[in-house]
Coordinates of C-alpha atoms in Angstrom, one line a residue:
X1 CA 0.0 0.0 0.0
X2 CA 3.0 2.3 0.8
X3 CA 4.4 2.1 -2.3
X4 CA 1.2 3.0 -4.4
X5 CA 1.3 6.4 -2.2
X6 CA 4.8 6.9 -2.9
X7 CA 4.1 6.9 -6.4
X8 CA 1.1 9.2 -6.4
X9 CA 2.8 11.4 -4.1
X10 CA 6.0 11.2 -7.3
X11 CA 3.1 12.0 -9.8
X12 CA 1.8 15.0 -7.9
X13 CA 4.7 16.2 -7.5
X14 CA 5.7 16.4 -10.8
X15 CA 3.0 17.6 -12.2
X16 CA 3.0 20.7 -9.8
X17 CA 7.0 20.8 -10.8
X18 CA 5.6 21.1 -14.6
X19 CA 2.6 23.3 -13.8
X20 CA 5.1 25.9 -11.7
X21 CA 7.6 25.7 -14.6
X22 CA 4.5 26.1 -17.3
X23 CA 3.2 29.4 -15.2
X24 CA 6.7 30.7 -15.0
X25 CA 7.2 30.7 -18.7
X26 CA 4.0 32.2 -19.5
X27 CA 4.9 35.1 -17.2
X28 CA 8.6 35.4 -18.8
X29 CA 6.9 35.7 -22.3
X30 CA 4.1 37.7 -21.2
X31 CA 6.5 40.2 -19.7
X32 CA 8.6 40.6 -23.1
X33 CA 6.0 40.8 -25.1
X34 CA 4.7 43.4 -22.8
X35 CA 7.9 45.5 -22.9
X36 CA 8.0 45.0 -27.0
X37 CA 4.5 46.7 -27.0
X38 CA 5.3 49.5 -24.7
X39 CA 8.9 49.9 -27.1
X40 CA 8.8 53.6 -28.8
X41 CA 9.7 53.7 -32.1
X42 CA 11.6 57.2 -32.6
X43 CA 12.9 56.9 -36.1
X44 CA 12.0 56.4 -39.8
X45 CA 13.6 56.1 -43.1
X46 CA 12.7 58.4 -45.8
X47 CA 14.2 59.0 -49.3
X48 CA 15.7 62.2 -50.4
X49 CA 15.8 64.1 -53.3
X50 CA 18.8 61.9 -54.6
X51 CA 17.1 59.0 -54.0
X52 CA 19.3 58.3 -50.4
X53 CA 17.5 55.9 -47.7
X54 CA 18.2 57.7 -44.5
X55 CA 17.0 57.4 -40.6
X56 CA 15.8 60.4 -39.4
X57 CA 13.8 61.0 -36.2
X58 CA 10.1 60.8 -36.9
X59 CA 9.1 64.0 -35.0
X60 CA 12.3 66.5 -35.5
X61 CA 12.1 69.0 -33.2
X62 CA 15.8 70.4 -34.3
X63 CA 16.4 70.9 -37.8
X64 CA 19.1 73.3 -39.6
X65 CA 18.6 73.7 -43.3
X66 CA 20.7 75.7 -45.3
X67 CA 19.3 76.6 -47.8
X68 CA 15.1 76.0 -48.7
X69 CA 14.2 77.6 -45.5
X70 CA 11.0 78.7 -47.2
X71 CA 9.9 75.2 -47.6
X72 CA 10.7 73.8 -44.5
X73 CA 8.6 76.8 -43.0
X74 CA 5.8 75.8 -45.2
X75 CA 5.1 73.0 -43.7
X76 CA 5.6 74.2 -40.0
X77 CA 8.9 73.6 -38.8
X78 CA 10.9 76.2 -37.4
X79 CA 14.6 75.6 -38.4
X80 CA 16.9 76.4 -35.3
X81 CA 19.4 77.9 -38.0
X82 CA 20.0 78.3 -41.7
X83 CA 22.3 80.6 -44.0
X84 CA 22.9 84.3 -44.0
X85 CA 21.1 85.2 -47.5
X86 CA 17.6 83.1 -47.2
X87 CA 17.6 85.1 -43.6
X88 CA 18.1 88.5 -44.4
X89 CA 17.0 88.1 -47.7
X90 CA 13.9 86.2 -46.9
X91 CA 11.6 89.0 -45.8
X92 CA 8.6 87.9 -46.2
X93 CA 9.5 84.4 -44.5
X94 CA 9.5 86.7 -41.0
X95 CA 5.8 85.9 -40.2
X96 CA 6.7 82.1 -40.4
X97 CA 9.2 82.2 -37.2
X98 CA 6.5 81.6 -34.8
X99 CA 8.6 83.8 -32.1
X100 CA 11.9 82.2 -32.3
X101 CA 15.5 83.1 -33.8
X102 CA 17.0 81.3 -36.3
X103 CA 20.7 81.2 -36.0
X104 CA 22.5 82.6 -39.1
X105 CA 25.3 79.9 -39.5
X106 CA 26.9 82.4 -42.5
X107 CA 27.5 81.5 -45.9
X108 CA 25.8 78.6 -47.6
X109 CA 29.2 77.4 -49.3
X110 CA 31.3 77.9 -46.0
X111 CA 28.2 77.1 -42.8
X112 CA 29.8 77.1 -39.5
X113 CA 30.8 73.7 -38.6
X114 CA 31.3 74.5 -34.9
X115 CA 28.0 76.6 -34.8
X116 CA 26.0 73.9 -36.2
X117 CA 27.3 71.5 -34.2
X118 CA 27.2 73.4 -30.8
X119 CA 23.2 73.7 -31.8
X120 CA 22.9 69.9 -31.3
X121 CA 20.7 69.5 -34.2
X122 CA 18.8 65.9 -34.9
X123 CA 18.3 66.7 -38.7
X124 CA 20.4 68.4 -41.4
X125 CA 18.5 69.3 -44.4
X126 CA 20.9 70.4 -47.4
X127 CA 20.6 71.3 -51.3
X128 CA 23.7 69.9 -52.0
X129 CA 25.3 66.3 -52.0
X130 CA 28.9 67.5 -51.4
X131 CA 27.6 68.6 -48.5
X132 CA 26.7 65.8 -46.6
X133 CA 29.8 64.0 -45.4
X134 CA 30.8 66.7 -43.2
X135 CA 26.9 67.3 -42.4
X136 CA 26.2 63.8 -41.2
X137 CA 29.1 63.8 -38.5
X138 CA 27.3 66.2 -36.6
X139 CA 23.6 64.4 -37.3
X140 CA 21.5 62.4 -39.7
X141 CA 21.1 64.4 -43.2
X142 CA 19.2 64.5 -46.0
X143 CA 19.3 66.2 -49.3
X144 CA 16.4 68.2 -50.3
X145 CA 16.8 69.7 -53.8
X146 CA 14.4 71.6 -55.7
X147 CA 16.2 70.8 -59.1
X148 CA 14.5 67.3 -58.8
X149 CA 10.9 67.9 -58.7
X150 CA 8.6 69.6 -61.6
X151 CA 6.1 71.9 -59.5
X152 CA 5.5 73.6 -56.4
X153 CA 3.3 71.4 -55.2
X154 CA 5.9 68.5 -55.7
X155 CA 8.4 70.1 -53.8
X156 CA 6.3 70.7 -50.5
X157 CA 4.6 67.2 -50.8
X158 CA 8.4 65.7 -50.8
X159 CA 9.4 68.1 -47.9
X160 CA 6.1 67.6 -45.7
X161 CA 7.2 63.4 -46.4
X162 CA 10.4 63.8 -44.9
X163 CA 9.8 66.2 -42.2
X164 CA 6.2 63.7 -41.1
X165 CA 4.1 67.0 -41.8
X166 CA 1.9 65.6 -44.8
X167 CA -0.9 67.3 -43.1
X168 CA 0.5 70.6 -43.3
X169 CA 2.0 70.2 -46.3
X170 CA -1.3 69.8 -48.3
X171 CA -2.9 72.3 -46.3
X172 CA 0.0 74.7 -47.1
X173 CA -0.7 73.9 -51.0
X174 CA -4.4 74.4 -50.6
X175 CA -4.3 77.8 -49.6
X176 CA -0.9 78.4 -51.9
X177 CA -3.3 77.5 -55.0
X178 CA -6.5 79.4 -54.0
X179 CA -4.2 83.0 -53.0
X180 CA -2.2 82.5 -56.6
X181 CA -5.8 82.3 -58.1
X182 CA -6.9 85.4 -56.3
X183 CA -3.9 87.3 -57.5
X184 CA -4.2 86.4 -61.2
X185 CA -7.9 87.1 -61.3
X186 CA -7.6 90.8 -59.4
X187 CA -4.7 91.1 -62.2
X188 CA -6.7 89.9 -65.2
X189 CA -9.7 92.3 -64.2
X190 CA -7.3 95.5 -64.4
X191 CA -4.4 94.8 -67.1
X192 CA -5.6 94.4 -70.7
X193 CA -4.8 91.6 -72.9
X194 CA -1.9 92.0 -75.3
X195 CA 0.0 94.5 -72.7
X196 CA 3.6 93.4 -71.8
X197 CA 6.1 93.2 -68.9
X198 CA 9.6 93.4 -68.5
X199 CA 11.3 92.6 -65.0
X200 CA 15.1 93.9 -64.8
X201 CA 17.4 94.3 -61.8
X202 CA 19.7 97.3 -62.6
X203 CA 24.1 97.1 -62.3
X204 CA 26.5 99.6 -62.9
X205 CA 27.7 97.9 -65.9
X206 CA 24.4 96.1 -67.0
X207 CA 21.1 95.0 -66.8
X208 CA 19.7 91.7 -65.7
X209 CA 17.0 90.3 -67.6
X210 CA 14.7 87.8 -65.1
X211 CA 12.9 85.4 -66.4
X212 CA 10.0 83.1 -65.0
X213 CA 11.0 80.5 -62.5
X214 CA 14.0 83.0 -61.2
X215 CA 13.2 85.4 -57.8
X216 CA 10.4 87.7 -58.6
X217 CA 9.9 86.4 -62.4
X218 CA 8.2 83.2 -61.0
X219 CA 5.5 85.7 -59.3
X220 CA 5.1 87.8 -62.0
X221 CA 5.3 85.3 -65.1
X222 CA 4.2 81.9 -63.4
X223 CA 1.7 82.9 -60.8
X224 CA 0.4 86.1 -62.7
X225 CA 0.6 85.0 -65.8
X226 CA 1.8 88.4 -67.1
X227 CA 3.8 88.2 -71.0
X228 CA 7.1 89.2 -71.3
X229 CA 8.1 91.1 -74.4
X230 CA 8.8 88.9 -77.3
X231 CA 12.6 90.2 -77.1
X232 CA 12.8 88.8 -73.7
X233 CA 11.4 85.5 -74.5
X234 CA 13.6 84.8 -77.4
X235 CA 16.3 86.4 -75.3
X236 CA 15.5 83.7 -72.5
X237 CA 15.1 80.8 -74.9
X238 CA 18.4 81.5 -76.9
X239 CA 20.2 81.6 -73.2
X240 CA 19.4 77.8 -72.2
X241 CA 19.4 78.7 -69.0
X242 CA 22.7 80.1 -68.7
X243 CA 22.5 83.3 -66.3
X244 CA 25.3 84.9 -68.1
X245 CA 23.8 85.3 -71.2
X246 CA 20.6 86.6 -69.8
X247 CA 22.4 90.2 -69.2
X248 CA 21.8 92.6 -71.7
X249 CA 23.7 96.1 -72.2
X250 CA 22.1 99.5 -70.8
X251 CA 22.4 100.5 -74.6
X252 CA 20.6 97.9 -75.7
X253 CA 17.7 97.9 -73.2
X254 CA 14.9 99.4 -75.0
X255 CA 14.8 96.4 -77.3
X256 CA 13.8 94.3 -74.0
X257 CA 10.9 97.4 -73.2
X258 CA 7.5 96.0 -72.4
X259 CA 4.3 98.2 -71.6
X260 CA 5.5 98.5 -67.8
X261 CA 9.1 97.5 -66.1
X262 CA 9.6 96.1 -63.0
X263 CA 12.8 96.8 -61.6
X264 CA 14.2 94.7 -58.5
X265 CA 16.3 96.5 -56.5
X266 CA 18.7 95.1 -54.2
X267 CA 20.7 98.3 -53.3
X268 CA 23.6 98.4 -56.0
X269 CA 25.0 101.9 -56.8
X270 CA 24.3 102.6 -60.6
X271 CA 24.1 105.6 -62.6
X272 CA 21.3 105.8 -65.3
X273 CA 22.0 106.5 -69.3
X274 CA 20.3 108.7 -71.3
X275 CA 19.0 105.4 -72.9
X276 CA 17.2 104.4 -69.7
X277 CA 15.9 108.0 -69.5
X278 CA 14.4 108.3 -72.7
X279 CA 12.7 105.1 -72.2
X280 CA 9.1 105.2 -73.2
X281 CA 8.0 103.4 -69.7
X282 CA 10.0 106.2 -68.3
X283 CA 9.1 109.7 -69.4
X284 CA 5.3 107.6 -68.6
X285 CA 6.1 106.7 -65.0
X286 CA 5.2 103.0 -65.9
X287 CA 8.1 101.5 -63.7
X288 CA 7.7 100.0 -60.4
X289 CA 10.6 99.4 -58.1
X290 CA 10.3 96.1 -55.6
X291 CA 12.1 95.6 -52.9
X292 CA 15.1 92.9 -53.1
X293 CA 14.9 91.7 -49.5
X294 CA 11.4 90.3 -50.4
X295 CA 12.0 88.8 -53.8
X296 CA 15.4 87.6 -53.5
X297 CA 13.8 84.1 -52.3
X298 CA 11.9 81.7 -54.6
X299 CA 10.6 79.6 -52.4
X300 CA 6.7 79.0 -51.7
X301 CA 6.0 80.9 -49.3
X302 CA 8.1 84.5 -50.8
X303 CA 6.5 83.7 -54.2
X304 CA 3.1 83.8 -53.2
X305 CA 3.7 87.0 -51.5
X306 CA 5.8 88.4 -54.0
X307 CA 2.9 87.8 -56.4
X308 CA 0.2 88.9 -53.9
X309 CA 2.4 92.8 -53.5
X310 CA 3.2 92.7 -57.7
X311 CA -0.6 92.6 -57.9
X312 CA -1.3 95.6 -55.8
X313 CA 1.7 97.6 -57.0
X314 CA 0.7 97.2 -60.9
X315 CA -2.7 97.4 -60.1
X316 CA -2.7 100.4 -58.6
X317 CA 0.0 101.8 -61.0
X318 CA -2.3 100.8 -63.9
X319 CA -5.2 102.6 -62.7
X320 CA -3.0 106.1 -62.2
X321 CA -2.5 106.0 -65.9

């Protein structure tokens, strides 16, 4: 009799031996699967404009770009710096600081390394791909160039994808198209059809012809859809894009005349020639000066403003006339 208790005493107590080993496995897994669900996932990968996989933080809270401020502003990131021209020659990107101060890291060729660095950035975005092996020892970069997309609305969709801000970036678009209708409709109600404009920016030893897509010819041309002379256009076709050959004598200038001239002015020290004096939009005070600090920039966010002040200024120039 003994030994059939023994052996039921043996089977109990191996089976509470398995049941404790059984319960203390289930709590092992349920405890790692419990700390892989409560695990926060803090980066992504995105592709760049040159097509580079890179691991970025999904919510960047400190991002230097040196160069497209304008876009990353679009889609509501406040860089903590960026490069001395797109600052102080980014006026109307002001209103977009929310209240903080971007640090000016200087030139775009020649950013301070040590400033940059001392920032303690956790995104780089840059318009160049020499630019990233020095960038990407301070933190993770990304190249963002505007040379690879083929409209505005391209560019911020691809910017609001890397930054996370999708959301803002097609809100951002949505009003960008409906203010850029606006200002082409107020212009098309005032300016006749058939009447031309010319847009120069005025050196001491020439003139600078600016075409669409360029600072200030983008608003006038692209988002107004005002004409350029037929001079200018050939003059712009024959160049193939090379800026050099877009500069045109102060002799020579009244063969590039349209029915009004916009002149951006960026504060160079030149002396006018008879030439320019006896122009015809001249002697009939049909030429409108814009300031250079607002239409140096060609990103989104300028060129909708530029366009939105181009409309006023020629509107109301027009109807003086």
């Amino acid at each position: 009799m003994n030994k059939y208790i023994k052996k039921a005493v043996l089977v109990m107590l191996v089976m509470s031996l398995l049941l404790i080993m059984a319960a203390c496995g289930s709590k092992t897994e349920g405890t790692k699967d419990d700390k892989e669900s409560t695990t926060t996932v803090t980066t992504r990968i995105v592709t760049d404009s040159v097509g580079r996989e890179v691991e970025v933080p999904i919510d960047p809270q400190r991002v230097i770009v040196d160069w497209d401020l304008g876009h990353v502003l679009a889609v509501g990131i406040v860089p903590v710096a960026s490069t001395t021209k797109v600052i102080d020659y980014g006026e109307f990107l002001k209103d977009y600081y929310q209240g903080q101060d971007i640090v000016d890291l200087g030139n775009e060729d020649t950013v301070s390394l040590e400033t940059a660095t001392s920032l303690k950035p956790d995104l780089i975005i840059t318009f160049a791909e020499e630019n990233i092996k020095q960038y990407e020892k301070i933190a993770p970069t990304i190249v963002f160039s505007t040379d690879s997309y083929d409209s505005v609305e391209a560019e911020i969709l691809a910017i609001g994808e890397m930054l996370n801000h999708q959301e803002e970036a097609k809100k951002f678009m949505a009003d960008y198209t409906a203010r850029a209708k606006v200002a082409e409709e107020k212009i098309k109600a005032v300016i006749p059809e058939g009447i031309t404009f010319s847009l120069f920016t005025l050196t001491d030893k020439e003139i600078v012809v600016i075409p669409s897509g360029n600072s200030g010819g983008e608003a006038m041309y692209d988002l107004l859809k005002l004409t350029a002379p037929t001079s200018i256009q050939k003059l712009i076709e024959d160049s193939k894009g090379d800026w050099q050959k877009q500069r045109i004598s102060w002799e020579t200038v009244g063969d590039y005349e349209g029915d009004y001239v916009g002149v951006l002015d960026y504060g160079q020290k030149y002396e006018t020639t008879s030439t320019w004096d006896n122009l015809e939009v001249v002697k009939n005070n049909k030429v409108i000066t814009f300031d250079g600090k607002y239409f140096f920039s060609a990103d989104p966010i300028s060129v909708i403003h530029q366009a939105e002040h181009m409309a006023e200024q020629i509107i109301e120039l027009v109807q003086k006339q």
